[in-house]
Coordinates of N, CA and C and ligand atoms in Angstrom, one line a residue:
X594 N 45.6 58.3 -72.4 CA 46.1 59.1 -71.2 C 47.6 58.9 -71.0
X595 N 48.9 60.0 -70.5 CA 49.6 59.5 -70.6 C 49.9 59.4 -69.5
X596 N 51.3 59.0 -69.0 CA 51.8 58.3 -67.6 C 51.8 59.5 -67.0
X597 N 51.9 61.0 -67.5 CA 52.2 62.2 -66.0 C 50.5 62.2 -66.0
X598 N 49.4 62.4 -67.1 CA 48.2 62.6 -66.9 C 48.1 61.7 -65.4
X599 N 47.9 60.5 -65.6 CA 48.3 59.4 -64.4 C 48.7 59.4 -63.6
X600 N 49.5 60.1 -63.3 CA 49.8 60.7 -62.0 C 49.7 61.6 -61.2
X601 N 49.0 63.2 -62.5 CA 48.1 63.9 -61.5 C 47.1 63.3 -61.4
X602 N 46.5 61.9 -61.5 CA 45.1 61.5 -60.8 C 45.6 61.2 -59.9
X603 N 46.6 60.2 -59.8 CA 47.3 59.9 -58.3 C 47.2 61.1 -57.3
X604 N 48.1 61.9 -58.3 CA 48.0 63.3 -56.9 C 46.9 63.8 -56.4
X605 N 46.0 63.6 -57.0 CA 44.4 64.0 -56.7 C 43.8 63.4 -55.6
X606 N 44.1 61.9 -55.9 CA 43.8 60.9 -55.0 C 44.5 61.1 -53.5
X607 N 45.6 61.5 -53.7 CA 46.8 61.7 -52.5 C 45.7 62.4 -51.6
X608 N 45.6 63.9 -51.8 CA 44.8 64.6 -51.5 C 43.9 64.2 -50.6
X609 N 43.5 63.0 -51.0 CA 42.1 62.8 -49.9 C 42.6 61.5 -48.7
X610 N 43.9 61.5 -48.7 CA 45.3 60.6 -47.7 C 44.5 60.4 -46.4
X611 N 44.2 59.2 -45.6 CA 43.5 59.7 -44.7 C 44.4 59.0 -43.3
X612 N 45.8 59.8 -43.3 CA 47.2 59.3 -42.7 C 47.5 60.0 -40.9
X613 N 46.6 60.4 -40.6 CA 46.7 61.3 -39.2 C 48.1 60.8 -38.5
X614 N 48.4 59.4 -38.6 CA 49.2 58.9 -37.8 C 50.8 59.0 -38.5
X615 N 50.6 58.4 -39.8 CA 52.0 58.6 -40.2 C 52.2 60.1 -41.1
X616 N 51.0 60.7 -41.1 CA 51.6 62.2 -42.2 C 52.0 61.5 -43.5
X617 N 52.0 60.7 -44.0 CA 52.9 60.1 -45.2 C 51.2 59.9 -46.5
X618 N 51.6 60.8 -47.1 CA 50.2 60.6 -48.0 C 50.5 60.1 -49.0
X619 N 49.7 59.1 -49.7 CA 50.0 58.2 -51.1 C 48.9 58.1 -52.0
X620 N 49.4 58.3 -53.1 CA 48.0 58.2 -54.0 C 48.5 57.1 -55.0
X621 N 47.6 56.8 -55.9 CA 47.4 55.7 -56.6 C 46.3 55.7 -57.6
X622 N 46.7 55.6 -58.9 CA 45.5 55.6 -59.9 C 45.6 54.1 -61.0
X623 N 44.6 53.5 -60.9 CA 44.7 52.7 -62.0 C 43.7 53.4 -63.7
X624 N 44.5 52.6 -64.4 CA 43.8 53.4 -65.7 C 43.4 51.9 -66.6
X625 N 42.3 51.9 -67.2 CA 41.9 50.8 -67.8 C 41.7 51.2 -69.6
X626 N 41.7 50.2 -70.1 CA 41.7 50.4 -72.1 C 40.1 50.8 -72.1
X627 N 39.1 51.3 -70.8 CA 37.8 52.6 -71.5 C 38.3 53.5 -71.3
X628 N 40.1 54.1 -70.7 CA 39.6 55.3 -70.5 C 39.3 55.6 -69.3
X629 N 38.7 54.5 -68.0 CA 38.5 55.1 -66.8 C 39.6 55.1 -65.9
X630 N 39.1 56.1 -64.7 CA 40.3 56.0 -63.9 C 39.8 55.6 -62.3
X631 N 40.5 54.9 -61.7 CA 39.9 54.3 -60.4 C 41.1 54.6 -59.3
X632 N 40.7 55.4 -58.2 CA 41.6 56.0 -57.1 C 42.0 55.3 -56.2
X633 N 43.0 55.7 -55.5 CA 43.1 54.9 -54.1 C 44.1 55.4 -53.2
X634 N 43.9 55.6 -51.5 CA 44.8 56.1 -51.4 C 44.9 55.5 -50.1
X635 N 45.9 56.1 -48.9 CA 46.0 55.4 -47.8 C 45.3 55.8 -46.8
X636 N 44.2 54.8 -45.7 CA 43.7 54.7 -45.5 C 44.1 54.4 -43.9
X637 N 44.5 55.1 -42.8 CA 45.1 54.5 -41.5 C 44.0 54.0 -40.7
X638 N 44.4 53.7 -39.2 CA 43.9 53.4 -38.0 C 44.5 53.6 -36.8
X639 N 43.8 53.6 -35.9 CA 44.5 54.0 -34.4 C 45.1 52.4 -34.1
X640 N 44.5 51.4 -34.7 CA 44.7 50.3 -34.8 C 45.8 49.8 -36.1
X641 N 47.1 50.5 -35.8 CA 47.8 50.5 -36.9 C 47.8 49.5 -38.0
X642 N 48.2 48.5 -37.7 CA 48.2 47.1 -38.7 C 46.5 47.1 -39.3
X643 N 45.5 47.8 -38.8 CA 44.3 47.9 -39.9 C 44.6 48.7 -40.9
X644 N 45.7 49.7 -40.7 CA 45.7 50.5 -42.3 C 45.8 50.0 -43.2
X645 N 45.3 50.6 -44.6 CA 45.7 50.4 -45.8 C 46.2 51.4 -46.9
X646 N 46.9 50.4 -47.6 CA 47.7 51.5 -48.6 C 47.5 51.8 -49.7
X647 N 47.5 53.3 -50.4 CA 46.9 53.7 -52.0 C 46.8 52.6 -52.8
X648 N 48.0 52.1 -53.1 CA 47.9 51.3 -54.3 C 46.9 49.9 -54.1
X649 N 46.8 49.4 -53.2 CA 46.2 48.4 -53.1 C 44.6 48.5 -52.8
X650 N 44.1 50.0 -52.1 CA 43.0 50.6 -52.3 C 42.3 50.7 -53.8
X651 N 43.4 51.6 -54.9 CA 43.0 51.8 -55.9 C 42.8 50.4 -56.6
X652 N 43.6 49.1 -56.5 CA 43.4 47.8 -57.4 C 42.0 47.4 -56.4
X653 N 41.5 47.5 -55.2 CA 40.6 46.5 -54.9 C 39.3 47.9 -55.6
X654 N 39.9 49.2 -56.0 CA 38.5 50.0 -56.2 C 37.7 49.5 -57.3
X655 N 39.3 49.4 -58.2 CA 39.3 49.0 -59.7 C 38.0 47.6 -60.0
X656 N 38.7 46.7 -59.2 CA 37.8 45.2 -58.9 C 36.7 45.3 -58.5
X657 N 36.1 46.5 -57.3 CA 35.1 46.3 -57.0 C 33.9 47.1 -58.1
X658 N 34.2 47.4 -59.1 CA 33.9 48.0 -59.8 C 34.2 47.2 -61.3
X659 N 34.1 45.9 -61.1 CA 33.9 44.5 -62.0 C 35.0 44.7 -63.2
X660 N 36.2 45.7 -62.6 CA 37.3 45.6 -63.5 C 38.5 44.2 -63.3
X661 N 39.0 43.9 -63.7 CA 39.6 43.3 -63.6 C 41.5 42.9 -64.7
X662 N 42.6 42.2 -64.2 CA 43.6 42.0 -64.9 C 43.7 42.3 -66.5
X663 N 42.4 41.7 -67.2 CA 42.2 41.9 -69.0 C 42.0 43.8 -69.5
X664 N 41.2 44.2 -68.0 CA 40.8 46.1 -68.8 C 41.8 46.8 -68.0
X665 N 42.7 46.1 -67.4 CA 43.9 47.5 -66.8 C 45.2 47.7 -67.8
X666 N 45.6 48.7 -67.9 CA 46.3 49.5 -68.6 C 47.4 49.8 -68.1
X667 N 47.0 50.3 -66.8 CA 48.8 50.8 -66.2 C 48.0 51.5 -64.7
X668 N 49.2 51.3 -63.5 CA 49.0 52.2 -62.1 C 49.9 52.4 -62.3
X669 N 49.5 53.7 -61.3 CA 50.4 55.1 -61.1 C 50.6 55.6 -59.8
X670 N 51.5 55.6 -59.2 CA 51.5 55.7 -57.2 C 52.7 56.7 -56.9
X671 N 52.2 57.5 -56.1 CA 52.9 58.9 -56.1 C 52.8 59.6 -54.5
X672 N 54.1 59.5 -54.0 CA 54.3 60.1 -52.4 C 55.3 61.1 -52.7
X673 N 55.1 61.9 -51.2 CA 56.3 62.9 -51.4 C 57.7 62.4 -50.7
X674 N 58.3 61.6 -51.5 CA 59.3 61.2 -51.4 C 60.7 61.6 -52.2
X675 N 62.0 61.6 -51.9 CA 62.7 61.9 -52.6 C 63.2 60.9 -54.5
X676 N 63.0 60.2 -53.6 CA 63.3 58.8 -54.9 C 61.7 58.9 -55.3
X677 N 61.0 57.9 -56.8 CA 60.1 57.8 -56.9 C 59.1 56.6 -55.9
X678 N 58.5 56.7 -55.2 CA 57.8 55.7 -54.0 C 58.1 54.7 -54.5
X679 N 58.2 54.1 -53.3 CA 58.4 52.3 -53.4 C 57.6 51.5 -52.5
X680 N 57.1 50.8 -53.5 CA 55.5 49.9 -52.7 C 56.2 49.0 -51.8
X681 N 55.6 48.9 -50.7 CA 56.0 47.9 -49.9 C 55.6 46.7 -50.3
X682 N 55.9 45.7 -49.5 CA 55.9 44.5 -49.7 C 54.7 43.6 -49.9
X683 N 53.8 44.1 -48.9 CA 52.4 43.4 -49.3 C 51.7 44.0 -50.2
X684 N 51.8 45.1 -51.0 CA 51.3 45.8 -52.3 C 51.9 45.1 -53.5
X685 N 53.0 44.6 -53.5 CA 53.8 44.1 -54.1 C 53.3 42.7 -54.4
X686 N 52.9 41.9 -53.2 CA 51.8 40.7 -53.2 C 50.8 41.4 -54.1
X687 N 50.2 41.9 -54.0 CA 48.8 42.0 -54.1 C 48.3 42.5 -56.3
X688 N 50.0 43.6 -55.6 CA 49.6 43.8 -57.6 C 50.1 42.6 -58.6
X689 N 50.9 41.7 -57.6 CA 51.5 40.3 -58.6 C 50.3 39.8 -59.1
X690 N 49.5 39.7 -58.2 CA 48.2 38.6 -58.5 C 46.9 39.3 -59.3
X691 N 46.9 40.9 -59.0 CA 45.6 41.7 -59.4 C 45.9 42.1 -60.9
X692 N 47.5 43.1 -60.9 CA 47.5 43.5 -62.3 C 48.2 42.4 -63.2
X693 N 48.4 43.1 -64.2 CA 48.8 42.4 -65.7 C 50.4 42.5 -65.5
X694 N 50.9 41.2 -65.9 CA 52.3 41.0 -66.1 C 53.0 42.1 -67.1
X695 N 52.4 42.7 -68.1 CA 53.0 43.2 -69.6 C 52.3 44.2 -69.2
X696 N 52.1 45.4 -68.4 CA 51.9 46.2 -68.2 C 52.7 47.0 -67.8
X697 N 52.4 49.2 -67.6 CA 53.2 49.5 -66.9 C 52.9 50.0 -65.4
X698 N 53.8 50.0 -64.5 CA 53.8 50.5 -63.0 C 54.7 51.7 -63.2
X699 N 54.1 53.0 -62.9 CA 54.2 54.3 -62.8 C 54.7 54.6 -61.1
X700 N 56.1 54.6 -60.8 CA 56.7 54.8 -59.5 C 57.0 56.9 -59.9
X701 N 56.3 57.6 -58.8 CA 56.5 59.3 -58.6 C 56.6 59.5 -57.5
X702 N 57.3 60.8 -57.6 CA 57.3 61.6 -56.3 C 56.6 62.9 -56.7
X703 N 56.6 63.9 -56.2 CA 56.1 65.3 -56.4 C 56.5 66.1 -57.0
X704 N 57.9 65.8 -57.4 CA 59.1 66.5 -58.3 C 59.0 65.9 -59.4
X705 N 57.9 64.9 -59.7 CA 57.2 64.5 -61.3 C 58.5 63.6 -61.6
X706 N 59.9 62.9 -61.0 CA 60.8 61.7 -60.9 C 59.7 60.9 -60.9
X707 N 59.5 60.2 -62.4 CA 59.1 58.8 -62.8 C 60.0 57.5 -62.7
X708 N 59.6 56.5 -62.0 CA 60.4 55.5 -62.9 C 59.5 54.3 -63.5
X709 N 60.0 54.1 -64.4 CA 58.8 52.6 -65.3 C 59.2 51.4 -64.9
X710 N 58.3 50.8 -64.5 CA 58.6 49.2 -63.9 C 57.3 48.1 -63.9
X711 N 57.4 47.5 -63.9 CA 56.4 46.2 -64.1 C 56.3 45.6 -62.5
X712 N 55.5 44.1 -62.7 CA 55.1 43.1 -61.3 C 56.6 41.9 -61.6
X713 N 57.3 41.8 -62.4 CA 57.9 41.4 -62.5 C 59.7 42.2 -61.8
X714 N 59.2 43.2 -62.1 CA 60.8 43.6 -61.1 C 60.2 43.7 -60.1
X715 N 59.2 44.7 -59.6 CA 58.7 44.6 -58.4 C 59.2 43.4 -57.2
X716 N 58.1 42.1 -57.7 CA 58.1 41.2 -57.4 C 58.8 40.1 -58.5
X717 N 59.7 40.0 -57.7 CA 60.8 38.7 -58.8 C 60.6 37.0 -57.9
X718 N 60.2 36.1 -58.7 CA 59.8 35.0 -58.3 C 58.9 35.2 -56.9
X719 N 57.8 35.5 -57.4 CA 56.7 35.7 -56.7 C 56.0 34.4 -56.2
X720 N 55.5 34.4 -55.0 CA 54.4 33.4 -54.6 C 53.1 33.7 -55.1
X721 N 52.7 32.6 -55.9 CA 51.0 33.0 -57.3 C 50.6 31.5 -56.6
X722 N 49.3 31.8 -57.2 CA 48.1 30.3 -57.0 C 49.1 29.1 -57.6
X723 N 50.1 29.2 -58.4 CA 50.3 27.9 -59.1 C 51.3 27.1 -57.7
X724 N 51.6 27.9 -56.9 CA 52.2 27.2 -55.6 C 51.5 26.9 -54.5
X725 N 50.2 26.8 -55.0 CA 49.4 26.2 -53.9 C 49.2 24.8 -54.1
Ligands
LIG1456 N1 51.8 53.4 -47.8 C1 51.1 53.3 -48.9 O1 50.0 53.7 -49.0 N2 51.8 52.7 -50.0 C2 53.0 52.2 -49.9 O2 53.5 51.6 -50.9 C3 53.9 52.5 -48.8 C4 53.2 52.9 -47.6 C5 51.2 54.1 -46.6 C6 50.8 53.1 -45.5 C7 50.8 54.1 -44.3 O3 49.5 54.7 -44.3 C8 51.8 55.2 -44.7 O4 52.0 55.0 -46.1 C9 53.1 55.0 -44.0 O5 53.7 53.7 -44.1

């Protein structure tokens, strides 16, 4: 699959945004070496700090679905933003520790501006289990 395939799943995913509060929709696809694809998108509350966000939806879909670090391939996260989306900071946590170091991270907007980046730029000297 290639990286724009990848990101019309994102866009697909976007689609079902469930953002009432901020309008701000995000999708998110992870892709694994069968070939599958696992969605995620953001998920609010009236209870703001309960929301959750695409990308971290699609890595916990991926997991709950007994995927894991060894069968991911590459995510793909895509808002309508001018620049290609930029994951915040606790997604940033979260893909340090879920996806693969040597993989790629697929940053989009709607104007199909890709940029290619890893858990290592993302997150540069990250807090992992070895600092516990
Ligand atoms: N959001 C994401 O889903 N991913 C990000 O990386 C940035 C923010 C969501 C959270 C919230 O539902 C909305 O976008 C506005 O912050």
């Amino acid at each position: 699959m290639t990286k724009e395939e990848l990101i019309l799943k994102a866009i697909e995913a976007r689609e079902l945004s469930y953002s009432p509060y901020s309008k701000f929709k995000v999708g998110a696809a992870v892709l694994t070496s069968d070939g599958e694809v696992y969605l995620g998108t953001n998920i609010e509350n009236a209870s703001f700090g309960l929301s959750m966000c695409a990308e971290r939806n699609a890595l916990f879909n991926a997991y709950c679905h007994g995927i894991n670090q060894e069968d991911i391939e590459a995510l793909a996260i895509v808002a309508d933003t001018v620049l290609p989306v930029s994951p915040c900071g606790a997604c940033r946590q979260v893909i340090s520790e879920l996806f693969p170091r040597d993989k790629p991270i697929y940053l989009a907007n709607l104007n199909c501006d890709i940029k290619v980046t890893n858990v290592d730029e993302l997150l540069p000297y990250s807090f992992d289990s070895s600092d516990l």
